[in-house]
Coordinates of C-alpha atoms and ligand atoms in Angstrom, one line a residue:
M1 CA -0.4 22.0 17.7
T2 CA 3.1 21.9 19.3
E3 CA 5.2 18.8 19.4
E4 CA 4.8 18.7 23.1
T5 CA 1.0 18.6 22.9
Q6 CA 1.0 16.0 20.0
P7 CA -1.3 13.1 20.9
G8 CA 1.1 10.3 21.9
I9 CA 0.9 6.7 20.8
E10 CA 1.1 4.7 24.0
R11 CA 2.3 1.4 22.7
A12 CA 4.5 0.0 25.4
G13 CA 3.2 -3.4 26.4
I14 CA 1.2 -4.4 23.4
E15 CA 4.3 -4.1 21.2
K16 CA 5.5 -7.5 22.4
A17 CA 2.3 -9.2 21.3
G18 CA 1.9 -11.1 18.0
F19 CA 0.7 -9.5 14.8
E20 CA -3.0 -10.4 15.0
T21 CA -3.1 -9.3 18.7
R22 CA -1.6 -5.9 17.7
A23 CA -4.0 -5.7 14.8
I24 CA -6.9 -5.9 17.2
R25 CA -5.5 -4.0 20.2
A26 CA -2.7 -1.6 19.2
G27 CA -3.4 2.2 19.0
Y28 CA -6.4 2.3 21.4
E29 CA -7.2 1.5 25.0
P30 CA -10.8 1.1 26.0
D31 CA -12.4 4.5 26.5
P32 CA -11.8 5.6 30.2
T33 CA -15.3 7.1 30.5
T34 CA -17.5 4.4 29.0
G35 CA -15.2 1.4 28.6
S36 CA -16.0 1.4 24.8
V37 CA -13.9 -1.5 23.4
I38 CA -14.0 0.0 19.9
P39 CA -12.8 3.6 19.4
P40 CA -15.7 6.0 18.9
I41 CA -16.0 7.9 15.6
Y42 CA -15.0 11.3 16.9
A43 CA -17.1 13.4 14.5
T44 CA -15.9 16.7 15.9
T45 CA -13.9 19.5 14.4
T46 CA -12.8 21.1 17.6
Y47 CA -12.2 20.4 21.3
K48 CA -13.0 22.3 24.4
Q49 CA -9.9 23.8 26.0
D50 CA -9.4 24.0 29.8
G51 CA -8.3 27.6 29.6
V52 CA -6.4 29.2 26.7
G53 CA -3.9 26.6 25.4
G54 CA -5.1 24.0 27.9
V55 CA -5.7 21.3 25.3
R56 CA -6.7 17.9 26.5
G57 CA -4.4 15.1 25.2
G58 CA -3.1 17.4 22.5
Y59 CA -6.4 17.7 20.6
E60 CA -7.3 21.2 19.5
Y61 CA -8.6 20.9 15.8
S62 CA -9.3 17.7 13.8
R63 CA -7.1 18.5 10.9
S64 CA -4.1 18.5 13.3
A65 CA -5.3 15.4 15.2
N66 CA -8.5 13.4 15.9
P67 CA -8.7 10.5 18.4
T68 CA -10.2 8.1 15.8
R69 CA -7.4 8.9 13.4
T70 CA -4.8 8.6 16.3
A71 CA -6.0 5.1 17.0
L72 CA -5.6 4.1 13.4
E73 CA -2.2 5.8 13.2
G74 CA -1.0 3.9 16.3
C75 CA -2.3 0.6 15.0
L76 CA -0.6 1.1 11.6
A77 CA 2.7 2.1 13.3
S78 CA 2.6 -1.0 15.4
L79 CA 1.8 -3.4 12.5
E80 CA 4.7 -2.0 10.4
Q81 CA 7.0 -1.9 13.4
G82 CA 7.6 1.8 12.9
E83 CA 7.6 4.6 15.4
R84 CA 4.9 6.8 14.0
G85 CA 2.0 6.4 11.6
F86 CA 0.1 9.0 9.6
A87 CA -3.4 8.5 8.0
F88 CA -4.5 10.3 4.9
A89 CA -7.5 10.8 2.7
S90 CA -6.0 8.5 0.0
G91 CA -2.8 6.7 -0.9
L92 CA -2.0 9.4 -3.3
A93 CA -2.5 12.1 -0.7
A94 CA 0.0 10.2 1.5
E95 CA 2.5 10.1 -1.3
D96 CA 2.0 13.8 -2.2
T97 CA 2.5 14.8 1.5
L98 CA 5.7 12.7 1.7
L99 CA 7.1 14.2 -1.5
R100 CA 6.5 17.7 -0.3
A101 CA 8.0 17.0 3.2
V102 CA 11.2 15.4 1.9
C103 CA 11.9 16.9 -1.6
R104 CA 12.6 20.3 -2.9
P105 CA 12.7 21.7 -6.5
G106 CA 16.0 20.5 -8.1
D107 CA 15.9 17.2 -6.3
H108 CA 15.7 13.8 -8.0
V109 CA 13.8 10.6 -7.2
V110 CA 14.1 7.1 -8.6
I111 CA 10.7 5.3 -9.2
P112 CA 9.8 1.8 -10.4
D113 CA 9.6 1.2 -14.1
D114 CA 6.2 -0.4 -13.6
A115 CA 4.9 1.8 -10.8
Y116 CA 1.2 2.0 -10.1
G117 CA -0.1 4.4 -12.8
G118 CA -1.4 7.0 -10.3
T119 CA 2.0 7.1 -8.6
Y120 CA 3.7 7.6 -12.0
R121 CA 1.3 10.3 -12.9
L122 CA 1.9 12.1 -9.6
F123 CA 5.7 12.2 -10.3
A124 CA 5.4 12.8 -14.1
R125 CA 2.6 15.3 -14.3
V126 CA 2.4 17.0 -10.9
A127 CA 5.8 16.8 -9.1
E128 CA 8.0 17.2 -12.2
P129 CA 6.4 20.5 -13.4
W130 CA 7.2 21.8 -9.9
G131 CA 10.9 20.9 -10.4
L132 CA 11.3 17.4 -9.0
R133 CA 13.0 15.2 -11.5
Y134 CA 12.6 11.5 -11.7
S135 CA 14.1 8.5 -13.4
T136 CA 12.6 5.0 -13.7
A137 CA 14.4 1.8 -12.9
P138 CA 13.4 -1.9 -12.6
V139 CA 13.1 -2.6 -8.9
A140 CA 14.2 -6.2 -9.3
D141 CA 17.6 -5.0 -10.6
V142 CA 19.7 -3.5 -7.8
D143 CA 22.5 -2.4 -10.1
A144 CA 20.0 -0.6 -12.4
V145 CA 18.6 1.2 -9.4
R146 CA 22.1 2.1 -8.2
A147 CA 22.9 3.4 -11.7
A148 CA 19.8 5.6 -11.7
I149 CA 20.7 7.3 -8.4
E150 CA 22.4 10.7 -8.5
P151 CA 24.3 10.7 -5.2
G152 CA 23.5 13.8 -3.1
I153 CA 20.7 14.9 -5.5
T154 CA 18.5 11.8 -5.3
K155 CA 16.4 12.2 -2.2
I156 CA 14.2 9.2 -2.5
V157 CA 14.5 5.7 -4.0
W158 CA 10.8 4.7 -4.3
V159 CA 10.0 1.0 -4.5
E160 CA 6.9 -1.1 -4.9
T161 CA 7.3 -4.7 -4.1
P162 CA 5.5 -6.7 -5.4
T163 CA 5.0 -4.2 -8.2
N164 CA 1.6 -3.4 -9.9
P165 CA 0.7 -5.2 -12.1
L166 CA 3.8 -7.2 -13.1
L167 CA 4.6 -8.4 -9.5
K168 CA 8.3 -7.8 -9.8
I169 CA 10.1 -8.2 -6.5
G170 CA 12.7 -5.7 -5.1
D171 CA 15.2 -6.8 -2.5
I172 CA 14.3 -4.3 0.2
A173 CA 17.5 -4.8 2.3
A174 CA 19.8 -4.4 -0.7
L175 CA 17.9 -1.4 -2.0
A176 CA 18.0 0.2 1.5
S177 CA 21.7 -0.1 1.6
I178 CA 22.3 1.5 -1.8
A179 CA 19.8 4.3 -1.1
H180 CA 21.5 5.0 2.2
E181 CA 25.0 4.9 0.7
A182 CA 23.9 7.7 -1.7
G183 CA 22.2 9.7 1.1
A184 CA 18.7 8.9 -0.1
L185 CA 15.7 7.5 1.7
L186 CA 14.2 4.2 0.8
V187 CA 10.4 4.5 0.5
V188 CA 8.5 1.2 0.1
D189 CA 4.9 1.1 -1.2
N190 CA 3.7 -1.9 0.8
T191 CA 0.1 -1.8 -0.5
F192 CA 0.3 -5.1 -2.4
A193 CA 1.9 -7.1 0.4
S194 CA 0.2 -5.5 3.4
P195 CA 2.0 -5.3 6.8
Y196 CA 0.9 -8.9 7.4
L197 CA 3.1 -10.3 4.7
Q198 CA 6.0 -7.9 4.7
Q199 CA 7.4 -5.3 7.0
P200 CA 9.8 -3.1 5.0
L201 CA 11.0 -0.9 8.0
V202 CA 12.4 -4.0 9.7
L203 CA 14.4 -4.7 6.5
G204 CA 15.9 -1.2 6.4
A205 CA 13.4 1.0 4.6
D206 CA 12.8 4.5 6.0
V207 CA 9.2 5.0 5.0
V208 CA 6.3 2.7 4.3
V209 CA 3.5 3.9 2.1
H210 CA 0.0 2.3 1.9
S211 CA -3.1 2.8 -0.1
T212 CA -5.2 1.6 2.9
T213 CA -8.0 1.5 0.3
K214 CA -6.7 -2.0 -0.5
Y215 CA -5.8 -4.8 1.9
C216 CA -5.7 -2.7 5.1
G217 CA -9.3 -1.5 4.7
G218 CA -10.1 -4.8 3.0
H219 CA -13.8 -4.3 2.1
S220 CA -13.7 -1.9 -0.8
D221 CA -15.7 0.6 1.1
V222 CA -13.1 3.3 2.0
I223 CA -10.4 5.3 0.3
G224 CA -7.4 6.0 2.5
G225 CA -3.7 6.2 2.7
A226 CA -0.9 6.0 5.2
L227 CA 2.8 6.6 5.9
V228 CA 4.8 4.9 8.6
V229 CA 8.3 5.9 9.6
R230 CA 11.0 4.9 12.1
D231 CA 12.9 8.2 12.4
L232 CA 11.4 10.7 14.8
T233 CA 12.9 13.8 12.9
L234 CA 11.2 12.6 9.7
A235 CA 8.0 11.9 11.8
D236 CA 8.0 15.6 13.0
Q237 CA 8.4 16.8 9.4
L238 CA 5.5 14.6 8.4
T239 CA 3.4 15.8 11.4
F240 CA 4.0 19.4 10.2
H241 CA 3.2 18.6 6.5
Q242 CA 0.2 16.4 7.3
N243 CA -1.4 19.4 9.2
A244 CA -0.1 22.1 6.9
I245 CA -1.3 20.4 3.7
G246 CA -4.4 18.9 5.3
A247 CA -5.1 15.8 3.2
V248 CA -6.1 13.8 6.3
A249 CA -8.3 10.8 6.8
G250 CA -11.7 11.8 8.3
P251 CA -12.8 10.0 11.4
F252 CA -15.4 7.8 9.7
D253 CA -12.8 6.7 7.1
A254 CA -10.2 6.1 9.8
W255 CA -12.7 4.0 11.8
L256 CA -13.4 1.8 8.7
V257 CA -9.7 1.2 8.0
L258 CA -9.1 0.4 11.7
R259 CA -11.9 -2.1 11.6
G260 CA -10.4 -3.6 8.5
L261 CA -7.0 -4.0 10.1
K262 CA -8.5 -6.2 12.9
T263 CA -9.0 -9.0 10.4
L264 CA -6.0 -8.4 8.1
G265 CA -4.1 -11.5 9.1
V266 CA -7.0 -14.0 8.6
R267 CA -8.0 -12.2 5.3
M268 CA -4.5 -12.3 3.9
D269 CA -4.0 -15.9 4.6
R270 CA -7.3 -16.7 2.8
H271 CA -6.3 -14.4 -0.1
C272 CA -3.1 -16.3 -0.4
D273 CA -4.8 -19.7 -0.2
N274 CA -7.2 -18.8 -2.9
A275 CA -4.5 -17.2 -5.1
E276 CA -2.4 -20.4 -4.9
R277 CA -5.4 -22.4 -6.1
I278 CA -6.0 -20.0 -9.0
V279 CA -2.3 -20.2 -9.9
D280 CA -2.5 -24.0 -10.0
L281 CA -5.4 -23.7 -12.5
L282 CA -3.7 -21.1 -14.7
V283 CA -0.3 -22.8 -14.9
G284 CA -0.6 -25.3 -17.8
H285 CA -3.9 -23.9 -19.0
D286 CA -4.0 -24.0 -22.8
A287 CA -5.3 -20.4 -23.1
V288 CA -2.6 -19.0 -20.8
T289 CA 0.9 -18.1 -22.0
E290 CA 2.4 -16.8 -18.8
V291 CA 1.4 -16.8 -15.1
I292 CA 3.0 -14.1 -13.0
Y293 CA 3.0 -14.9 -9.2
P294 CA 6.0 -14.5 -6.9
G295 CA 5.1 -17.9 -5.3
L296 CA 6.1 -19.7 -8.4
P297 CA 9.6 -21.1 -8.3
E298 CA 10.3 -19.9 -11.8
H299 CA 9.3 -16.3 -10.9
P300 CA 12.6 -14.3 -11.1
G301 CA 11.9 -12.7 -7.7
H302 CA 10.8 -16.0 -5.9
E303 CA 13.9 -16.4 -3.8
V304 CA 13.9 -12.7 -2.6
A305 CA 10.1 -12.9 -2.0
T306 CA 10.5 -16.0 0.1
R307 CA 13.2 -14.3 2.2
Q308 CA 11.2 -11.1 2.8
M309 CA 7.5 -12.0 2.6
K310 CA 5.5 -14.3 4.8
R311 CA 3.5 -15.6 1.8
Y312 CA 3.1 -14.3 -1.8
G313 CA -0.1 -12.3 -1.7
G314 CA -3.5 -12.2 -3.4
I315 CA -2.7 -10.7 -6.7
V316 CA -2.1 -12.9 -9.8
S317 CA -1.4 -11.5 -13.2
F318 CA -1.4 -13.6 -16.4
R319 CA -1.2 -13.4 -20.2
V320 CA -3.6 -15.1 -22.6
T321 CA -2.9 -16.7 -26.0
G322 CA -5.2 -14.6 -28.2
G323 CA -3.8 -11.1 -27.4
E324 CA -5.7 -8.1 -26.3
Q325 CA -9.1 -9.2 -27.7
H326 CA -8.9 -12.5 -25.9
A327 CA -8.0 -10.7 -22.6
L328 CA -11.0 -8.4 -23.0
D329 CA -13.2 -11.4 -23.7
V330 CA -12.0 -13.2 -20.5
C331 CA -12.6 -10.0 -18.5
A332 CA -16.1 -9.8 -19.9
R333 CA -17.1 -13.4 -19.2
T334 CA -16.4 -13.8 -15.5
E335 CA -19.3 -13.6 -13.0
V336 CA -17.8 -14.3 -9.6
F337 CA -14.8 -12.1 -10.4
T338 CA -16.2 -8.6 -10.8
L339 CA -14.8 -6.5 -13.6
G340 CA -13.4 -3.5 -11.7
E341 CA -10.4 -1.4 -10.8
S342 CA -8.8 -1.5 -7.3
L343 CA -7.7 -4.6 -5.4
G344 CA -7.4 -6.0 -1.9
G345 CA -11.0 -6.3 -1.0
V346 CA -12.8 -9.5 0.1
E347 CA -14.4 -9.8 -3.3
S348 CA -12.5 -11.1 -6.3
L349 CA -11.9 -8.5 -9.1
I350 CA -10.6 -8.9 -12.6
E351 CA -9.2 -6.1 -14.7
H352 CA -7.4 -5.3 -17.9
P353 CA -4.4 -3.1 -16.7
R354 CA -3.6 -1.5 -20.1
L355 CA -7.1 0.0 -20.5
M356 CA -8.0 0.3 -16.9
T357 CA -5.7 0.9 -13.9
H358 CA -2.7 1.7 -16.1
A359 CA -4.4 3.8 -18.8
S360 CA -2.5 6.8 -17.4
V361 CA 0.9 5.3 -18.4
E362 CA -0.2 4.4 -21.9
G363 CA 2.4 5.7 -24.4
T364 CA 5.1 6.1 -21.7
E365 CA 8.0 3.9 -20.8
L366 CA 5.7 2.2 -18.2
G367 CA 3.1 1.1 -20.9
I368 CA 1.5 -2.4 -20.3
A369 CA 0.9 -5.1 -22.9
G370 CA -2.7 -5.7 -24.0
D371 CA -2.7 -9.5 -23.4
L372 CA -2.3 -9.0 -19.6
I373 CA -5.0 -9.6 -17.1
R374 CA -4.7 -8.9 -13.3
L375 CA -6.7 -10.7 -10.7
S376 CA -7.3 -9.5 -7.2
V377 CA -8.2 -12.8 -5.6
G378 CA -10.8 -12.4 -2.9
I379 CA -11.8 -14.7 0.0
E380 CA -14.8 -16.4 -1.5
T381 CA -15.2 -20.2 -1.8
A382 CA -12.2 -21.2 -3.9
E383 CA -14.2 -23.7 -6.0
D384 CA -16.5 -20.9 -7.2
L385 CA -13.5 -18.8 -8.3
L386 CA -11.9 -21.7 -10.1
V387 CA -15.1 -22.6 -12.0
D388 CA -15.7 -19.0 -12.9
L389 CA -12.2 -18.5 -14.3
A390 CA -12.1 -21.8 -16.1
H391 CA -15.4 -20.9 -17.8
A392 CA -14.2 -17.4 -18.8
L393 CA -11.0 -18.9 -20.3
G394 CA -13.0 -21.4 -22.2
G395 CA -11.7 -24.4 -20.3
Ligands
PLP1 C1 0.3 0.2 -5.2 C2 -0.5 1.4 -5.1 N1 -0.1 2.5 -4.4 C3 -0.8 3.6 -4.3 C4 -2.1 3.6 -4.8 C5 -2.9 4.9 -4.7 O1 -3.8 4.8 -3.6 P1 -5.3 5.5 -3.6 O2 -6.1 5.0 -4.7 O3 -5.8 5.1 -2.2 O4 -5.0 7.0 -3.7 C6 -2.7 2.5 -5.4 C7 -4.0 2.5 -5.9 O5 -4.5 1.7 -6.7 C8 -1.9 1.4 -5.6 O6 -2.3 0.3 -6.2

């Protein structure tokens, strides 16, 4: 596929619309043949050509481009206010493609000191053996991130905000400026906030990463990932690598994520409403020693979060009085909160990060304390969640 034949993202008029309108309309115009309001699932590998090289709309082979995936990529680009979006088979596939597009052996990256375990594993156990060095730094400490950068050698400053599972907040605008001063890109994993709550590209970031498995998909029924960028040269590099590496989202998966995006705004507001109710329950509860939620005024990142996020999200982490055993007991006792990994779906989940999502960082500098519990607060009836959690805590 040449750049000239690349399926374009016609986004002119819709870009002026509000977030929820774009979530429903961006990336796709009703099918000219049938009027289908929803993009078909183009379950095709190849496309009839009108003579050799006469590809219709740039589609020649579905690894390079597929119309269902194009619709998703256009919608994601619009929601993140970027120029181009790219959809992948998983969040980690998106991350891997980005690394290989931007970095070379001998380069260096800075990653969060409490990055998602799988992201850390990708850097520590896959990329580093190929010659990509990394350092960790606390995203909430701009000076520490600056100190970890090796000017000219660091190619990426990688940030999650809020981080997983400690919900630390990085100041995206400040981090973008120190990354750019050193000639590095600022990459923001926006999975926890979702584009509804935070748009890093507008704050100066160069690349947004998503595990669309989470809030974008929103229904715990699809694994997917995405990249969104502003710069068209970087977009061309990613187009090449997405096709050359081939870790693309299939049309069924792209369709599911696109369907999820249509309700992202209303879901996120409800996730936030319910999370705030849960935080109220946990704060001051006898069995709880600490509640970690960026919406709390005492959270060290509260002020920055208020500046750069619309609301504070659906993830709540907390520590319990009786150490690890107590944390495991609480996880075992809930009934409405399902014990499970992942997050961002309509159903509430509870998990023990040290032994579950973050087991891959055990024994490293990213290790997690055993008394910590993470909740992905869903959109069920708030009272049911409160009763369930109070019962599990023994309240
Ligand atoms: C913040 C964050 N980034 C990236 C990923 C990886 O995404 P995936 O599981 O879709 O590969 C996850 C998965 O949990 C995550 O929580």
